[in-house]
Structures are given as structure tokens and as C-alpha cells.
Coordinates of C-alpha atoms in Angstrom, one line a residue:
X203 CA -35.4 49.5 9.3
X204 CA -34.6 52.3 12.0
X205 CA -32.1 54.8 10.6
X206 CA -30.8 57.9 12.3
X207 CA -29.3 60.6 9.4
X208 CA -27.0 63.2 10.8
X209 CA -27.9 66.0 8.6
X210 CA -30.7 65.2 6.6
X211 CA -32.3 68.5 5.2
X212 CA -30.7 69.3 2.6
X213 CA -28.7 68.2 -0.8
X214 CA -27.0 64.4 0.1
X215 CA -29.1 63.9 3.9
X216 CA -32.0 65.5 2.2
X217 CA -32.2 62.7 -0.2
X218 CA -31.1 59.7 1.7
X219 CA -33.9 60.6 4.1
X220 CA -36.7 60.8 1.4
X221 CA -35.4 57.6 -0.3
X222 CA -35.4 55.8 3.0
X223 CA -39.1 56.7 3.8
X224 CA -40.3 56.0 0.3
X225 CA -39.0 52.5 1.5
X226 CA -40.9 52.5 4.7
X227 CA -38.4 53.1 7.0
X228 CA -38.6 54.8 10.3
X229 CA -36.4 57.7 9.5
X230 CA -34.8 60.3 12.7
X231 CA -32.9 63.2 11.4
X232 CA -30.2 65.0 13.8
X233 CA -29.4 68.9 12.8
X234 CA -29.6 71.8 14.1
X235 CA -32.2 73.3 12.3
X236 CA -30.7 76.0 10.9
X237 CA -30.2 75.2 7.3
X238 CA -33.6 74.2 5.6
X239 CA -37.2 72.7 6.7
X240 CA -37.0 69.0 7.9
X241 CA -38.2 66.2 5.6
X242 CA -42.0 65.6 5.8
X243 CA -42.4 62.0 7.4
X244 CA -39.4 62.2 9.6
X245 CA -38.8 62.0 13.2
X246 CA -36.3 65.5 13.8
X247 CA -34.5 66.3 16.5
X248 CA -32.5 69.1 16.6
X249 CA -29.8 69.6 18.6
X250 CA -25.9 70.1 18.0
X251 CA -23.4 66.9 17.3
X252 CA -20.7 68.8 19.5
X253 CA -22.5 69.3 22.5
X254 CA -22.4 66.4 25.1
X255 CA -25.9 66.7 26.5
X256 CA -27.5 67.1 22.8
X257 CA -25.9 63.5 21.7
X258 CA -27.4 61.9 24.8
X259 CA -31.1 63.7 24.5
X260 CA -30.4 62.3 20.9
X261 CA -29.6 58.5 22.1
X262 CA -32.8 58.4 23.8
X263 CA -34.6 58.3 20.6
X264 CA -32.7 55.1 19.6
X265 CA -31.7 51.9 19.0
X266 CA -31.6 52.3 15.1
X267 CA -30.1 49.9 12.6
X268 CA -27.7 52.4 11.2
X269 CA -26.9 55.8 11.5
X270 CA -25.7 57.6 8.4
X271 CA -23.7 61.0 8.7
X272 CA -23.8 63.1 5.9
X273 CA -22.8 66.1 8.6
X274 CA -19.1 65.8 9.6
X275 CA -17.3 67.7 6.6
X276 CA -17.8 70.6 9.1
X277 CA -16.0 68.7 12.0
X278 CA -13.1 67.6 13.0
X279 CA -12.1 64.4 13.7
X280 CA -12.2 65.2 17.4
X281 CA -16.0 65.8 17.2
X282 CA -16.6 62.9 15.3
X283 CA -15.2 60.4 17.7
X284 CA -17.9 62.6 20.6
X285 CA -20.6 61.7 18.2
X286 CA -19.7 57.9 17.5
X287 CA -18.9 57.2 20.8
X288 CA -22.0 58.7 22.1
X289 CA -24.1 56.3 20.0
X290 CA -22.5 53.5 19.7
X291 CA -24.9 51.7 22.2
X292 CA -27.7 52.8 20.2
X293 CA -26.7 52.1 16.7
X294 CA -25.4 48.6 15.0
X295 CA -24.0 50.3 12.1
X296 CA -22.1 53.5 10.7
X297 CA -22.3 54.5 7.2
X298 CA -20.0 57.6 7.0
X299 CA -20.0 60.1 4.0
X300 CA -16.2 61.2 3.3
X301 CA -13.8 61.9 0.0
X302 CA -11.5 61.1 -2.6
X303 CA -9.6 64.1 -0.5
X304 CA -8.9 61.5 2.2
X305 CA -6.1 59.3 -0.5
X306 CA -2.1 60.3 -0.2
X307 CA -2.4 60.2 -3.9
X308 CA -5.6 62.3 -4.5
X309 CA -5.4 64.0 -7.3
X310 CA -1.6 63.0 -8.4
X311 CA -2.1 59.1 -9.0
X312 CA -5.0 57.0 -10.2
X313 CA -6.8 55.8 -7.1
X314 CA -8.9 52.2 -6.2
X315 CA -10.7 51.5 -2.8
X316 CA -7.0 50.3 -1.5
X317 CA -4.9 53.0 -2.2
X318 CA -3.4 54.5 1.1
X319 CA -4.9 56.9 3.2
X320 CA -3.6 59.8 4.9
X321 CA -2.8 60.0 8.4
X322 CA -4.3 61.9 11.3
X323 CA -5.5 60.8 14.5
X324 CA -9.1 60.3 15.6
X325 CA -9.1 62.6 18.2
X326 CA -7.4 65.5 16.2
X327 CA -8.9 68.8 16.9
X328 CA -9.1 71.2 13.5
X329 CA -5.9 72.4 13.5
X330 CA -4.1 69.3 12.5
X331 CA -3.1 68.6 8.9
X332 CA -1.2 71.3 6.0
X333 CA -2.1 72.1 2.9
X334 CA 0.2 71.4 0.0
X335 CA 2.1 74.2 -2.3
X336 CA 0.3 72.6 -5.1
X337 CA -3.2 72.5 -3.4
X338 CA -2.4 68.5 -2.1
X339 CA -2.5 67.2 0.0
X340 CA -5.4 69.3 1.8
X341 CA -6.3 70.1 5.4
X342 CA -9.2 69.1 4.8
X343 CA -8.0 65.7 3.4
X344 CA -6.5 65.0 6.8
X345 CA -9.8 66.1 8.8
X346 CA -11.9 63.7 6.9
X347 CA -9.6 60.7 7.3
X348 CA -9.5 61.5 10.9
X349 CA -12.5 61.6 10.9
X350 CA -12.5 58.1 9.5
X351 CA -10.3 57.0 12.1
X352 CA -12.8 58.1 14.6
X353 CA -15.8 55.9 13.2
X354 CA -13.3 53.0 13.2
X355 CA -12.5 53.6 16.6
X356 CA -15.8 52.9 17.7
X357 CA -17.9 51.0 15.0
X358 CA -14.6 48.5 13.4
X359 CA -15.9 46.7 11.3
X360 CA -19.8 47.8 11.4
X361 CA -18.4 51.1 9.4
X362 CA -18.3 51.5 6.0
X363 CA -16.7 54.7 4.0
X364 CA -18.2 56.5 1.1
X365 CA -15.4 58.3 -1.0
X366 CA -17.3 60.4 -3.7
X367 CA -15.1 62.8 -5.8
X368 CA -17.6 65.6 -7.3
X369 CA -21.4 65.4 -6.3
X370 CA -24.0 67.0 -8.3
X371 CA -27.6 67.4 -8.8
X372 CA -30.7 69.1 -8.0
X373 CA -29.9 70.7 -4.2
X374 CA -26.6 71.6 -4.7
X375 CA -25.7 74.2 -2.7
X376 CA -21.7 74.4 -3.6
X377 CA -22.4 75.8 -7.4
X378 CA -20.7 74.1 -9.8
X379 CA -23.1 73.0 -12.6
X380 CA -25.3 75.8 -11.6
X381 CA -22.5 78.3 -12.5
X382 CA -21.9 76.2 -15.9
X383 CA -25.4 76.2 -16.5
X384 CA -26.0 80.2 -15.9
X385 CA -22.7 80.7 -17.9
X386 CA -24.0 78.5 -21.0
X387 CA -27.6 80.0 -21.0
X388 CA -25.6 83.4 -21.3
X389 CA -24.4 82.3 -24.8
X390 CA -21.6 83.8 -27.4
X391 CA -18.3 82.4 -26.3
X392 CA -17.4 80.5 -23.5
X393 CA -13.7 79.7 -22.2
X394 CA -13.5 75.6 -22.1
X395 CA -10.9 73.9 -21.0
X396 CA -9.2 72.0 -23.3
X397 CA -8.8 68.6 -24.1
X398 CA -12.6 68.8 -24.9
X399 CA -12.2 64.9 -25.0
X400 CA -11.4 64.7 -21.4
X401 CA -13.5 62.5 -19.4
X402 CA -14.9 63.6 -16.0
X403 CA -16.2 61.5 -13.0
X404 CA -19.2 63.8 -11.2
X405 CA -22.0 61.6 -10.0
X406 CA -25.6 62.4 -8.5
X407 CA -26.8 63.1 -5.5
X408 CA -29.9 60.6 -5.7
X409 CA -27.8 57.3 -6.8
X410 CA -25.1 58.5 -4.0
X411 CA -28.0 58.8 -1.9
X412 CA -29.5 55.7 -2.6
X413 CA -26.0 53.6 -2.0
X414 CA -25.6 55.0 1.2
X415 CA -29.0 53.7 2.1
X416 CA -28.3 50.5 0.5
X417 CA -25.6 50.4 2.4
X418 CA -27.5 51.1 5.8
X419 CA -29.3 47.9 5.1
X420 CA -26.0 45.7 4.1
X421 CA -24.0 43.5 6.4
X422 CA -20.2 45.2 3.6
X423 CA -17.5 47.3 5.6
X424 CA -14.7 49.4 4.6
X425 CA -14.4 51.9 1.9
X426 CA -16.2 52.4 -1.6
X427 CA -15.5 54.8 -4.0
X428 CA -18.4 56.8 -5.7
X429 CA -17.5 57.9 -8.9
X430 CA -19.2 57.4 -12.2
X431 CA -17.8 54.5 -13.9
X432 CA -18.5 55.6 -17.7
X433 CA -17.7 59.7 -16.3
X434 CA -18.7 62.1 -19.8
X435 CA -16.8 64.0 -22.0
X436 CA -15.7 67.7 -21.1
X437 CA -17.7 68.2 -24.8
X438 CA -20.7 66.5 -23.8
X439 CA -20.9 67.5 -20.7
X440 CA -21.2 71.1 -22.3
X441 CA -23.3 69.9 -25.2
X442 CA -26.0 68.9 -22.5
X443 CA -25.5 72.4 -20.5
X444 CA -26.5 74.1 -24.3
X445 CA -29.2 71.5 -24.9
X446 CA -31.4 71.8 -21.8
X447 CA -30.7 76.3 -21.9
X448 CA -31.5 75.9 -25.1
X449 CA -28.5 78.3 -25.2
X450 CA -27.1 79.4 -28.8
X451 CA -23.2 79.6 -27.3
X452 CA -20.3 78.3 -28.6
X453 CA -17.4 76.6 -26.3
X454 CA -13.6 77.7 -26.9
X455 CA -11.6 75.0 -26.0
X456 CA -8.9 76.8 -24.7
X457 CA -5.2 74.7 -23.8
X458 CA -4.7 74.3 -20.6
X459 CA -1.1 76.1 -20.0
X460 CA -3.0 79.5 -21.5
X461 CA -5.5 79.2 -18.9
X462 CA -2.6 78.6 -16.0
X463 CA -1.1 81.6 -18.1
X464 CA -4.1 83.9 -17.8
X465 CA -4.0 83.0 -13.5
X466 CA -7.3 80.4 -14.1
X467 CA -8.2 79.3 -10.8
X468 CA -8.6 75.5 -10.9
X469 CA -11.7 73.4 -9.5
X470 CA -13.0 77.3 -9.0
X471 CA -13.0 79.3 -11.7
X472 CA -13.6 76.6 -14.5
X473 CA -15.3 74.4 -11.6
X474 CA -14.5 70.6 -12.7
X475 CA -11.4 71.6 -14.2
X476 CA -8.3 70.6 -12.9
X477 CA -4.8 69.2 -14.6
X478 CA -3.4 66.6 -12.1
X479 CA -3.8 63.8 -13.2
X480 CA -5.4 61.3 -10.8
X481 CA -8.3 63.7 -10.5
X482 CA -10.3 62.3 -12.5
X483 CA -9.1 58.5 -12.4
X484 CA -10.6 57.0 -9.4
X485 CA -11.9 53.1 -9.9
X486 CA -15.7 53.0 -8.1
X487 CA -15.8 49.1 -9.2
X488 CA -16.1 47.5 -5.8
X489 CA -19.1 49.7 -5.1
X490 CA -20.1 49.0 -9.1
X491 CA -20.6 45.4 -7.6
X492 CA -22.0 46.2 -4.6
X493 CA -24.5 48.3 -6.6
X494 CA -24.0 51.4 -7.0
X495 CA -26.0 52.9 -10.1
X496 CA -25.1 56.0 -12.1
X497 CA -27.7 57.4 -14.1
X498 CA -26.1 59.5 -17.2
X499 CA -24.8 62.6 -16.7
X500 CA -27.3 64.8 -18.8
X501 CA -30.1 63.6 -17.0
X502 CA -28.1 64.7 -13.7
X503 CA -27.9 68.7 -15.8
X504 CA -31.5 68.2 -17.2
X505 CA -32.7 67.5 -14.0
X506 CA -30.7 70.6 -12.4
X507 CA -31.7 73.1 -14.7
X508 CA -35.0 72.4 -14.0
X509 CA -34.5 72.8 -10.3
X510 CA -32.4 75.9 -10.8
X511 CA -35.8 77.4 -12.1
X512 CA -37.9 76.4 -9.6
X513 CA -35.3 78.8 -7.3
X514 CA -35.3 75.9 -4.4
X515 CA -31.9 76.8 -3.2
X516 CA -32.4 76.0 0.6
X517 CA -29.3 78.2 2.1
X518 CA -26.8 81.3 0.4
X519 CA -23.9 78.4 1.5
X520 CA -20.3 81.0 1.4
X521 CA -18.8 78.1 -2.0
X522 CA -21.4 79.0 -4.4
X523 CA -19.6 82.4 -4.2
X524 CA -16.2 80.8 -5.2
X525 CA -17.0 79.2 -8.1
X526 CA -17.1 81.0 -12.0
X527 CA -14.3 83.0 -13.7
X528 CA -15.7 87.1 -14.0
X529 CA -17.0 88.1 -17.2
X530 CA -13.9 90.6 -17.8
X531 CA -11.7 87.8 -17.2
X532 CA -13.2 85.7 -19.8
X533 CA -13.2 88.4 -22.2
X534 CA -9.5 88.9 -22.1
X535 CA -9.0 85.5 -22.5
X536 CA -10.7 85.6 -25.6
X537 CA -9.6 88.5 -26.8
X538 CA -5.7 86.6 -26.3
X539 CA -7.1 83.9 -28.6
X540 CA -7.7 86.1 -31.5

């Protein structure tokens, strides 16, 4: 196999380049070198996916048997279609990471692989799309299903979608289990949010990684869900934080209208936390069959924490800055609770 990963240094592309070598795969990465060092055993070329005469430098280093983007949440649909139309003669297949985001009924409703889509064209430029009153539907939503528009346009039916909701792991440059893990090695009380029995969907970068190159090698189309199908507990998702910081703190499951109360940020503040309640009801069976494989969820923290202290982080990316509720914050919250 002859794959060409738009990305491909760091978090997601990092790790569907290094699981495609260790099959012995011919492996190109497409970046623009900017964000990390490229993966040993790969064939780079850097260049940028919105300039004309950097796709067709980049063509020349084809055919491949599939190309899989991992780049385009930073694009708009617009510069997705340049991209697939430029290498289209060069590559049979298109697997395409997207979102959850891009459903009408993301987070509201439960969601399956054939729940609708929103609309947007696939040559929209960034301006197209609003964002909701209530955070939904997003801008962003809209981009990313333009953008799958745009990989339909040229690929049909060679294209297949990959929808995950939360992605975690060792890599990750957005923050969220890295803030929960700083905040739980802290100790004394932490704000929870309650139910504690809520289940939550996150899944890893390395299985997500290793059904998109799966899915380089497959003859499927369309879209998949990636979410983990057994999700974890709120609790024990928190339990495993304590475990592997060998952290002596105590979680205060605190009700959610208190926390909307107190002016709790959701997704940010508490990141995974969110009350709609399709957020965390999204059916990843069809890809179940096509195998997809979630390892548990404390292996995904164990194996974070220990990343987290070998101080790896490839780039200061501007969302690790959004996420965690401040100290004071916290404090009053807990104070209210007494």
C-alpha cells in the first residue's frame, strides 16, 4: 500500500502514519512543517494544501492507494474541494477525518451513521454557516460537512467519512484529559459534574488511527461514527484520573443547574461536560462491524499521564488555553455547597 496523510506529525496524522509503516506501507506525509518533526520512515513533503502550485509539486509524488486527511478542520470547504480535485488523478481513495459536529441533531438528539447532515456547499468559503444561541448548530459544523461535500464531489463513492465525537490520548494538543489530570493530581476537592453515573463516549487516538488506516486498505464508503461503544462513567472516568496521580482528592458531584448557576462554561470549563442530551448518544455500530476497536478508557488516561510526564507536547496549540474552570472559581463553588 501507497498512502498519502495530509497532516501527519502530530496527535491523529501522527499516529496513522506510524501504524501504517509498522505495516510496511510506503507512507508520504503533506504539511507544512511548521507544527512538529516528521515521522521517521516517511516520505515528507511540505508544502501548503491551499496553494495551487504546492498540490501539483505534491501530485508528482503519487499515484497512492489512498490519501487520508487528518488536516482540513482548519479549512474550509472551498480549500478542500482545491485539494481533492488536485489529486484525484493520483489517488483511488479518500478517507476523510470529520465530526459528530457535522449532524442537524448534534448534540440535541441521539445520532446513528444516517441521521441528516447539515447543509453547506462544497465550494463555501469560511464565512458560510451561524452558530446557534445555544452553541448548535456550529460554524464549524457547517464547514466540516462542506467539507464533506467537497470530497464527494470528487471521490463519490471512493470516500468514506469518519465522525468521532471527543478524541483523546497521548498527543493531545486540545487539553482536555490533561487539564482533568493536572486538576486531580492537585487533590482536596474537585467540582464534578453531576450525575456521576453519566456515561461518556471519548475514544483514542491510536484505535481512531488505526480504523482510518483500515479503512485506507477497505473497498466501505460513506460515513462511520467513532465513538466508544461501552463509553465509562463520569465516576470512573475520575476514579482512573486519581488512580494513575496517585492523587488523594475527592470529587464533588455537583448538580448540573448549580453549575449553569455559578456561569460553568460547558465542554470548557468542566471539559467533557455538557447537558444536551444527544451529546453523548451517538451509535458507532456500523464502524463496530467494520472493526473499529476501543481499548478501555483508563488505559487511554494511564497511557496519557505517562505522556504528560515525559513533557512531549509537540506545539502551545491556542485550545489548551480554553479548557479548566480557575481555581477561585472552583472555590466559590464549593464554598456555595457548604
Amino acid at each position: 500500500m501507497r498512502i498519502l496523510v495530509i497532516g501527519g506529525t502530530w496527535f491523529l496524522g501522527k499516529s496513522i502514519a506510524e501504524q501504517a509503516l509498522a505495516r510496511g506501507w510506503e507512507v508520504t506525509t503533506f504539511n507544512r512543517g511548521r507544527s512538529s518533526r516528521d515521522v521517521a520512515g516517511v516520505q515528507p513533503v511540505h508544502g501548503d494544501r491551499t496553494v495551487p502550485e504546492d498540490l501539483d509539486r505534491l501530485a508528482g509524488h503519487g499515484p497512492w492507494d489512498a490519501v487520508i486527511d487528518t488536516s482540513s478542520s482548519d479549512f474550509p470547504p472551498r480549500d478542500v474541494l482545491l485539494s481533492t480535485t488536485a489529486l484525484r488523478p493520483v489517488a483511488q481513495r479518500w478517507v476523510h477525518i470529520s465530526t459528530v459536529s457535522v449532524y442537524e441533531g448534534w448534540p440535541h438528539q441521539s445520532l446513528t451513521d444516517a441521521s441528516p447532515l447539515l447543509q453547506c456547499p462544497p465550494d463555501a468559503d469560511e464565512t458560510y454557516g451561524y452558530t446557534g444561541e445555544d452553541g448548535s448548530p456550529t460554524t464549524y459544523g457547517f464547514q466540516k460537512a462542506g467539507g464533506e461535500r467537497a470530497v464527494t464531489e470528487a471521490f463519490g463513492e471512493a470516500a468514506v467519512f469518519l465522525r468521532p465525537g471527543v478524541i483523546l490520548g497521548p498527543g493531545e494538543y486540545v487539553g482536555r484529559l490533561p487539564w482533568w489530570l493536572h486538576r486531580v493530581q492537585r487533590g482536596a476537592r474537585i467540582v464534578a459534574p453531576a450525575p456521576a453515573k453519566q456515561r461518556i463516549q471519548p475514544v483514542d487516538v491510536r484505535d481512531v488511527a488505526a480504523f482510518a488506516v483500515d479503512q485506507a486498505a477497505a473497498s466501505t464508503s460513506g460515513g462511520y461514527n467513532l465513538t466508544h461503544p461501552e463509553g465509562i462513567t463520569f465516576a470512573d472516568f475520575l476514579a482512573a484520573c486519581l488512580e494513575v496521580t496517585d492523587s488523594t482528592g475527592r470529587p464533588v458531584w455537583v448538580a448540573p443547574e448549580l453549575l449553569i448557576e455559578q456561569g460553568v462554561t460547558q465542554w470548557t470549563e468542566l471539559p467533557l461536560w455538557r447537558t444536551h442530551a444527544g451529546v453523548w448518544s451517538v451509535d458507532s455500530g456500523r464502524a463496530v462491524a467494520a472493526g473499529l476497536r476501543c481499548r478501555p478508557i483508563a488505559e487511554t488516561v494511564r497511557d496519557t499521564w505517562a505522556w504528560l510526564a515525559r513533557d512531549e507536547r509537540p506545539v502551545d496549540h491556542p485550545r489548551w488555553a480554553e479548557h479548566g474552570i480557575a481555581p477561585e472559581k472552583e472555590a466559590k463553588i464549593l464554598a456555595s455547597l457548604s
